[in-house]
PDB file of C-alpha atoms in Angstrom:
ATOM      1  CA  MET A1264     108.313 116.547 120.927  1.00 63.00           C
ATOM      2  CA  LYS A1265     109.509 115.986 117.153  1.00 64.00           C
ATOM      3  CA  LYS A1266     108.834 111.565 118.918  1.00 63.00           C
ATOM      4  CA  LYS A1267     104.800 112.953 119.673  1.00 60.00           C
ATOM      5  CA  ILE A1268     104.035 114.509 116.519  1.00 60.00           C
ATOM      6  CA  ILE A1269     105.563 111.793 114.595  1.00 55.00           C
ATOM      7  CA  ILE A1270     102.950 109.493 117.081  1.00 56.00           C
ATOM      8  CA  ALA A1271     100.124 111.873 116.493  1.00 51.00           C
ATOM      9  CA  VAL A1272     101.145 112.094 113.089  1.00 49.00           C
ATOM     10  CA  LEU A1273     101.573 108.372 112.334  1.00 47.00           C
ATOM     11  CA  ALA A1274      98.034 107.451 114.358  1.00 47.00           C
ATOM     12  CA  LEU A1275      95.471 109.986 112.120  1.00 47.00           C
ATOM     13  CA  LEU A1276      97.403 108.235 108.944  1.00 47.00           C
ATOM     14  CA  ALA A1277      96.352 104.895 110.494  1.00 46.00           C
ATOM     15  CA  ILE A1278      92.657 106.275 111.392  1.00 47.00           C
ATOM     16  CA  ALA A1279      92.298 107.722 107.739  1.00 45.00           C
ATOM     17  CA  ALA A1280      93.101 104.706 106.126  1.00 45.00           C
ATOM     18  CA  ALA A1281      90.864 102.664 108.032  1.00 42.00           C
ATOM     19  CA  ALA A1282      87.918 104.970 107.256  1.00 42.00           C
ATOM     20  CA  MET A1283      88.717 104.901 103.653  1.00 43.00           C
ATOM     21  CA  VAL A1284      89.306 100.605 103.584  1.00 41.00           C
ATOM     22  CA  GLY A1285      85.569 101.015 105.075  1.00 39.00           C
ATOM     23  CA  ILE A1286      84.846 103.936 102.770  1.00 38.00           C
ATOM     24  CA  SER A1287      85.762 101.736  99.679  1.00 37.00           C
ATOM     25  CA  ALA A1288      84.112  98.456 100.829  1.00 37.00           C
ATOM     26  CA  GLN A1289      80.166 100.211 101.142  1.00 40.00           C
ATOM     27  CA  ARG A1290      80.517 102.517  98.356  1.00 38.00           C
ATOM     28  CA  LEU A1291      83.033 104.331  95.394  1.00 40.00           C
ATOM     29  CA  PRO A1292      82.476 107.379  94.338  1.00 39.00           C
ATOM     30  CA  VAL A1293      84.387 107.160  91.889  1.00 46.00           C
ATOM     31  CA  ASP A1294      85.347 103.866  91.082  1.00 68.00           C
ATOM     32  CA  ASP A1295      88.545 103.589  89.272  1.00 76.00           C
ATOM     33  CA  ALA A1296      89.207  99.629  90.222  1.00 81.00           C
ATOM     34  CA  ALA A1297      87.098  98.799  86.883  1.00 81.00           C
ATOM     35  CA  VAL A1298      88.805  97.327  84.392  1.00 82.00           C
ATOM     36  CA  ALA A1299      84.959  96.891  82.419  1.00 87.00           C
ATOM     37  CA  VAL A1300      82.969  99.976  82.400  1.00 89.00           C
ATOM     38  CA  ILE A1301      79.664 100.350  80.814  1.00 90.00           C
ATOM     39  CA  GLY A1302      79.168 100.445  76.777  1.00 91.00           C
ATOM     40  CA  ASP A1303      82.467  97.199  76.456  1.00 93.00           C
ATOM     41  CA  GLN A1304      81.383  94.081  76.007  1.00 95.00           C
ATOM     42  CA  CYS A1305      81.235  91.945  78.737  1.00 97.00           C
ATOM     43  CA  PRO A1306      84.331  89.752  79.060  1.00 97.00           C
ATOM     44  CA  SER A1307      84.088  85.841  78.139  1.00 97.00           C
ATOM     45  CA  PHE A1308      84.126  83.224  81.335  1.00 97.00           C
ATOM     46  CA  THR A1309      83.017  79.796  82.618  1.00 98.00           C
ATOM     47  CA  VAL A1310      82.579  79.726  85.923  1.00 98.00           C
ATOM     48  CA  GLN A1311      81.568  76.263  87.785  1.00 97.00           C
ATOM     49  CA  MET A1312      78.736  76.636  90.124  1.00 98.00           C
ATOM     50  CA  LEU A1313      77.958  74.992  93.553  1.00 96.00           C
ATOM     51  CA  ASP A1314      75.739  72.309  91.906  1.00 94.00           C
ATOM     52  CA  GLY A1315      78.304  70.950  89.301  1.00 94.00           C
ATOM     53  CA  ASP A1316      77.454  73.155  86.011  1.00 96.00           C
ATOM     54  CA  GLU A1317      79.365  74.884  83.814  1.00 97.00           C
ATOM     55  CA  ILE A1318      78.014  78.276  82.516  1.00 97.00           C
ATOM     56  CA  SER A1319      79.664  79.867  79.724  1.00 98.00           C
ATOM     57  CA  ILE A1320      78.062  84.098  79.691  1.00 98.00           C
ATOM     58  CA  ASP A1321      78.105  83.858  76.145  1.00 97.00           C
ATOM     59  CA  SER A1322      75.496  80.814  76.707  1.00 97.00           C
ATOM     60  CA  LEU A1323      73.609  83.424  77.861  1.00 97.00           C
ATOM     61  CA  ARG A1324      73.690  85.451  74.950  1.00 97.00           C
ATOM     62  CA  GLY A1325      69.619  86.622  74.835  1.00 97.00           C
ATOM     63  CA  LYS A1326      69.075  87.009  78.299  1.00 98.00           C
ATOM     64  CA  THR A1327      70.249  90.335  81.087  1.00 98.00           C
ATOM     65  CA  VAL A1328      72.359  88.897  83.374  1.00 98.00           C
ATOM     66  CA  LEU A1329      73.246  90.570  86.374  1.00 98.00           C
ATOM     67  CA  ILE A1330      77.271  88.972  87.595  1.00 98.00           C
ATOM     68  CA  ASN A1331      77.624  89.642  91.578  1.00 98.00           C
ATOM     69  CA  PHE A1332      81.294  89.475  93.103  1.00 98.00           C
ATOM     70  CA  TRP A1333      80.722  88.522  96.383  1.00 97.00           C
ATOM     71  CA  ALA A1334      82.818  86.418  99.279  1.00 98.00           C
ATOM     72  CA  THR A1335      80.901  85.080 102.831  1.00 98.00           C
ATOM     73  CA  TRP A1336      83.472  86.886 105.240  1.00 97.00           C
ATOM     74  CA  CYS A1337      82.725  90.391 103.250  1.00 97.00           C
ATOM     75  CA  PRO A1338      79.888  92.476 105.458  1.00 97.00           C
ATOM     76  CA  PRO A1339      77.949  94.435 102.191  1.00 96.00           C
ATOM     77  CA  CYS A1340      78.107  91.810 101.057  1.00 97.00           C
ATOM     78  CA  ASN A1341      75.845  89.440 102.673  1.00 97.00           C
ATOM     79  CA  GLU A1342      73.766  92.067 103.617  1.00 96.00           C
ATOM     80  CA  GLU A1343      73.058  93.196  99.898  1.00 97.00           C
ATOM     81  CA  MET A1344      72.366  88.626  99.683  1.00 96.00           C
ATOM     82  CA  THR A1345      69.634  89.596 102.227  1.00 95.00           C
ATOM     83  CA  ARG A1346      67.892  91.064  99.927  1.00 96.00           C
ATOM     84  CA  VAL A1347      68.766  88.922  96.187  1.00 96.00           C
ATOM     85  CA  GLU A1348      66.301  86.721  96.765  1.00 92.00           C
ATOM     86  CA  LYS A1349      63.158  88.641  97.049  1.00 94.00           C
ATOM     87  CA  GLU A1350      63.243  91.082  95.268  1.00 97.00           C
ATOM     88  CA  ILE A1351      65.549  90.438  92.334  1.00 97.00           C
ATOM     89  CA  VAL A1352      65.902  86.305  91.955  1.00 96.00           C
ATOM     90  CA  GLU A1353      62.331  85.687  92.646  1.00 96.00           C
ATOM     91  CA  ARG A1354      60.630  89.336  90.964  1.00 97.00           C
ATOM     92  CA  PHE A1355      62.512  88.783  87.388  1.00 97.00           C
ATOM     93  CA  ALA A1356      61.478  84.813  87.900  1.00 96.00           C
ATOM     94  CA  ASP A1357      59.447  85.164  85.151  1.00 96.00           C
ATOM     95  CA  GLU A1358      61.824  87.023  82.756  1.00 97.00           C
ATOM     96  CA  GLU A1359      64.117  86.411  80.556  1.00 97.00           C
ATOM     97  CA  PHE A1360      66.672  86.721  82.696  1.00 98.00           C
ATOM     98  CA  VAL A1361      70.136  85.298  85.218  1.00 98.00           C
ATOM     99  CA  PHE A1362      71.091  86.074  88.495  1.00 98.00           C
ATOM    100  CA  LEU A1363      74.981  84.799  88.511  1.00 98.00           C
ATOM    101  CA  PRO A1364      76.899  85.318  91.447  1.00 98.00           C
ATOM    102  CA  ILE A1365      80.182  84.598  92.064  1.00 98.00           C
ATOM    103  CA  SER A1366      82.146  84.273  94.704  1.00 98.00           C
ATOM    104  CA  ARG A1367      85.937  85.336  94.695  1.00 96.00           C
ATOM    105  CA  GLY A1368      88.490  82.713  96.106  1.00 95.00           C
ATOM    106  CA  GLU A1369      86.429  80.877  98.141  1.00 97.00           C
ATOM    107  CA  LYS A1370      86.314  77.042  98.424  1.00 97.00           C
ATOM    108  CA  PRO A1371      83.063  74.619  97.819  1.00 97.00           C
ATOM    109  CA  GLU A1372      82.300  73.518 101.055  1.00 97.00           C
ATOM    110  CA  VAL A1373      83.086  77.300 102.367  1.00 97.00           C
ATOM    111  CA  VAL A1374      80.141  78.326  99.856  1.00 98.00           C
ATOM    112  CA  LYS A1375      77.816  75.776 100.080  1.00 97.00           C
ATOM    113  CA  THR A1376      77.939  75.511 104.529  1.00 97.00           C
ATOM    114  CA  TRP A1377      77.045  79.651 104.031  1.00 97.00           C
ATOM    115  CA  ARG A1378      74.666  78.867 101.393  1.00 96.00           C
ATOM    116  CA  THR A1379      73.410  76.182 103.686  1.00 96.00           C
ATOM    117  CA  LYS A1380      73.133  78.685 106.886  1.00 97.00           C
ATOM    118  CA  LYS A1381      70.887  81.607 105.747  1.00 96.00           C
ATOM    119  CA  GLY A1382      68.532  79.246 103.774  1.00 95.00           C
ATOM    120  CA  TYR A1383      69.958  80.502  99.788  1.00 94.00           C
ATOM    121  CA  LYS A1384      68.453  78.597  97.043  1.00 92.00           C
ATOM    122  CA  PHE A1385      69.644  80.008  94.546  1.00 94.00           C
ATOM    123  CA  ASP A1386      72.852  78.104  92.809  1.00 96.00           C
ATOM    124  CA  ILE A1387      76.367  80.574  93.501  1.00 98.00           C
ATOM    125  CA  GLY A1388      79.056  80.563  91.012  1.00 98.00           C
ATOM    126  CA  LEU A1389      82.941  79.617  92.299  1.00 98.00           C
ATOM    127  CA  ASP A1390      86.355  81.458  90.795  1.00 97.00           C
ATOM    128  CA  ILE A1391      87.998  79.699  93.486  1.00 96.00           C
ATOM    129  CA  ALA A1392      91.690  80.896  91.186  1.00 95.00           C
ATOM    130  CA  THR A1393      89.897  84.341  90.869  1.00 95.00           C
ATOM    131  CA  GLU A1394      90.728  83.962  87.133  1.00 96.00           C
ATOM    132  CA  ILE A1395      87.075  85.537  85.930  1.00 97.00           C
ATOM    133  CA  PHE A1396      87.152  88.700  89.024  1.00 96.00           C
ATOM    134  CA  PRO A1397      90.209  89.966  87.552  1.00 96.00           C
ATOM    135  CA  GLN A1398      88.678  90.759  84.307  1.00 95.00           C
ATOM    136  CA  PHE A1399      85.889  92.887  85.685  1.00 95.00           C
ATOM    137  CA  ALA A1400      88.392  95.380  87.881  1.00 92.00           C
ATOM    138  CA  ARG A1401      91.027  95.103  90.500  1.00 89.00           C
ATOM    139  CA  THR A1402      89.241  95.275  93.876  1.00 88.00           C
ATOM    140  CA  TYR A1403      86.467  96.433  96.042  1.00 90.00           C
ATOM    141  CA  ILE A1404      83.528  93.788  96.455  1.00 95.00           C
ATOM    142  CA  PRO A1405      80.179  93.151  96.412  1.00 96.00           C
ATOM    143  CA  ARG A1406      80.328  94.315  92.512  1.00 95.00           C
ATOM    144  CA  ASN A1407      77.669  93.779  90.342  1.00 97.00           C
ATOM    145  CA  TYR A1408      77.896  94.106  86.446  1.00 96.00           C
ATOM    146  CA  LEU A1409      74.031  94.800  84.415  1.00 97.00           C
ATOM    147  CA  ILE A1410      74.609  92.868  80.705  1.00 98.00           C
ATOM    148  CA  ASN A1411      72.147  93.648  78.429  1.00 98.00           C
ATOM    149  CA  PRO A1412      70.280  90.525  75.644  1.00 98.00           C
ATOM    150  CA  ASP A1413      73.389  91.770  74.053  1.00 97.00           C
ATOM    151  CA  GLY A1414      76.172  91.085  75.249  1.00 97.00           C
ATOM    152  CA  THR A1415      76.961  94.463  76.391  1.00 96.00           C
ATOM    153  CA  ILE A1416      77.698  96.142  79.996  1.00 95.00           C
ATOM    154  CA  VAL A1417      75.068  98.518  80.764  1.00 95.00           C
ATOM    155  CA  TYR A1418      74.768  99.758  84.141  1.00 95.00           C
ATOM    156  CA  TYR A1419      77.700  98.527  87.178  1.00 93.00           C
ATOM    157  CA  GLU A1420      77.823  99.348  90.409  1.00 94.00           C
ATOM    158  CA  VAL A1421      80.330  98.874  93.658  1.00 93.00           C
ATOM    159  CA  GLY A1422      79.601  97.996  97.290  1.00 93.00           C
ATOM    160  CA  TYR A1423      76.274  98.263  98.719  1.00 95.00           C
ATOM    161  CA  ASP A1424      73.479 100.624 100.257  1.00 93.00           C
ATOM    162  CA  THR A1425      69.628 100.151  99.845  1.00 95.00           C
ATOM    163  CA  LYS A1426      69.316 103.671  97.192  1.00 95.00           C
ATOM    164  CA  LEU A1427      72.190 101.609  95.508  1.00 94.00           C
ATOM    165  CA  PHE A1428      70.408  98.494  95.351  1.00 96.00           C
ATOM    166  CA  ASP A1429      67.430  99.804  94.814  1.00 97.00           C
ATOM    167  CA  GLU A1430      68.866 101.754  91.816  1.00 96.00           C
ATOM    168  CA  LEU A1431      70.048  98.201  90.140  1.00 97.00           C
ATOM    169  CA  VAL A1432      66.364  96.429  90.770  1.00 98.00           C
ATOM    170  CA  LYS A1433      65.151  99.848  88.628  1.00 97.00           C
ATOM    171  CA  LYS A1434      67.959  99.147  86.336  1.00 97.00           C
ATOM    172  CA  ILE A1435      66.986  95.899  85.872  1.00 98.00           C
ATOM    173  CA  ASP A1436      63.505  96.446  85.550  1.00 97.00           C
ATOM    174  CA  GLU A1437      64.376  98.861  82.348  1.00 97.00           C
ATOM    175  CA  THR A1438      66.687  96.264  80.330  1.00 97.00           C
ATOM    176  CA  ILE A1439      64.110  93.488  80.626  1.00 97.00           C
ATOM    177  CA  GLN A1440      61.846  95.822  79.388  1.00 96.00           C
ATOM    178  CA  GLU A1441      64.167  97.977  76.932  1.00 94.00           C
ATOM    179  CA  ALA A1442      65.015  94.050  75.468  1.00 93.00           C
ATOM    180  CA  LYS A1443      61.181  93.238  74.526  1.00 91.00           C
ATOM    181  CA  LYS A1444      60.471  96.028  72.452  1.00 89.00           C
TER     182      LYS A1444
END
């Protein structure tokens, strides 16, 4: 009898843990994994881009920047990316805005193959050794950080859903408009 109860409890714990992982990957109501938060200065870093260039976040001062941490193996990241090119990259192309997606812990060949397969044109940063991501958070992707032209984090979000993405686009627009004042 005790053995059946123990097995039942373990099964329930396994189901609960799996559900929490699924919820965490989609959206965190309270993000205790963040290292950098709203009001902080964006941590300094230089990222190697897929096209071979290097970009220093400090060189982007004066522009609104969206840093997007993601990975090719992450289903919510892939779902989010289906909207990025048209609704962010193209929409804000004529603004002082930079979309800076950074692949977390993946080899260039993997990211390049993924980008080609998906047909995306935007360049992608490579955090191969996962040295940049820990300056922002301990875990969970996709993770977006919106940086104003002064280098301050004005918004961040974790996970993907349509309402969250719509809110992100609105925040980008608001940040760009505020910078024009």
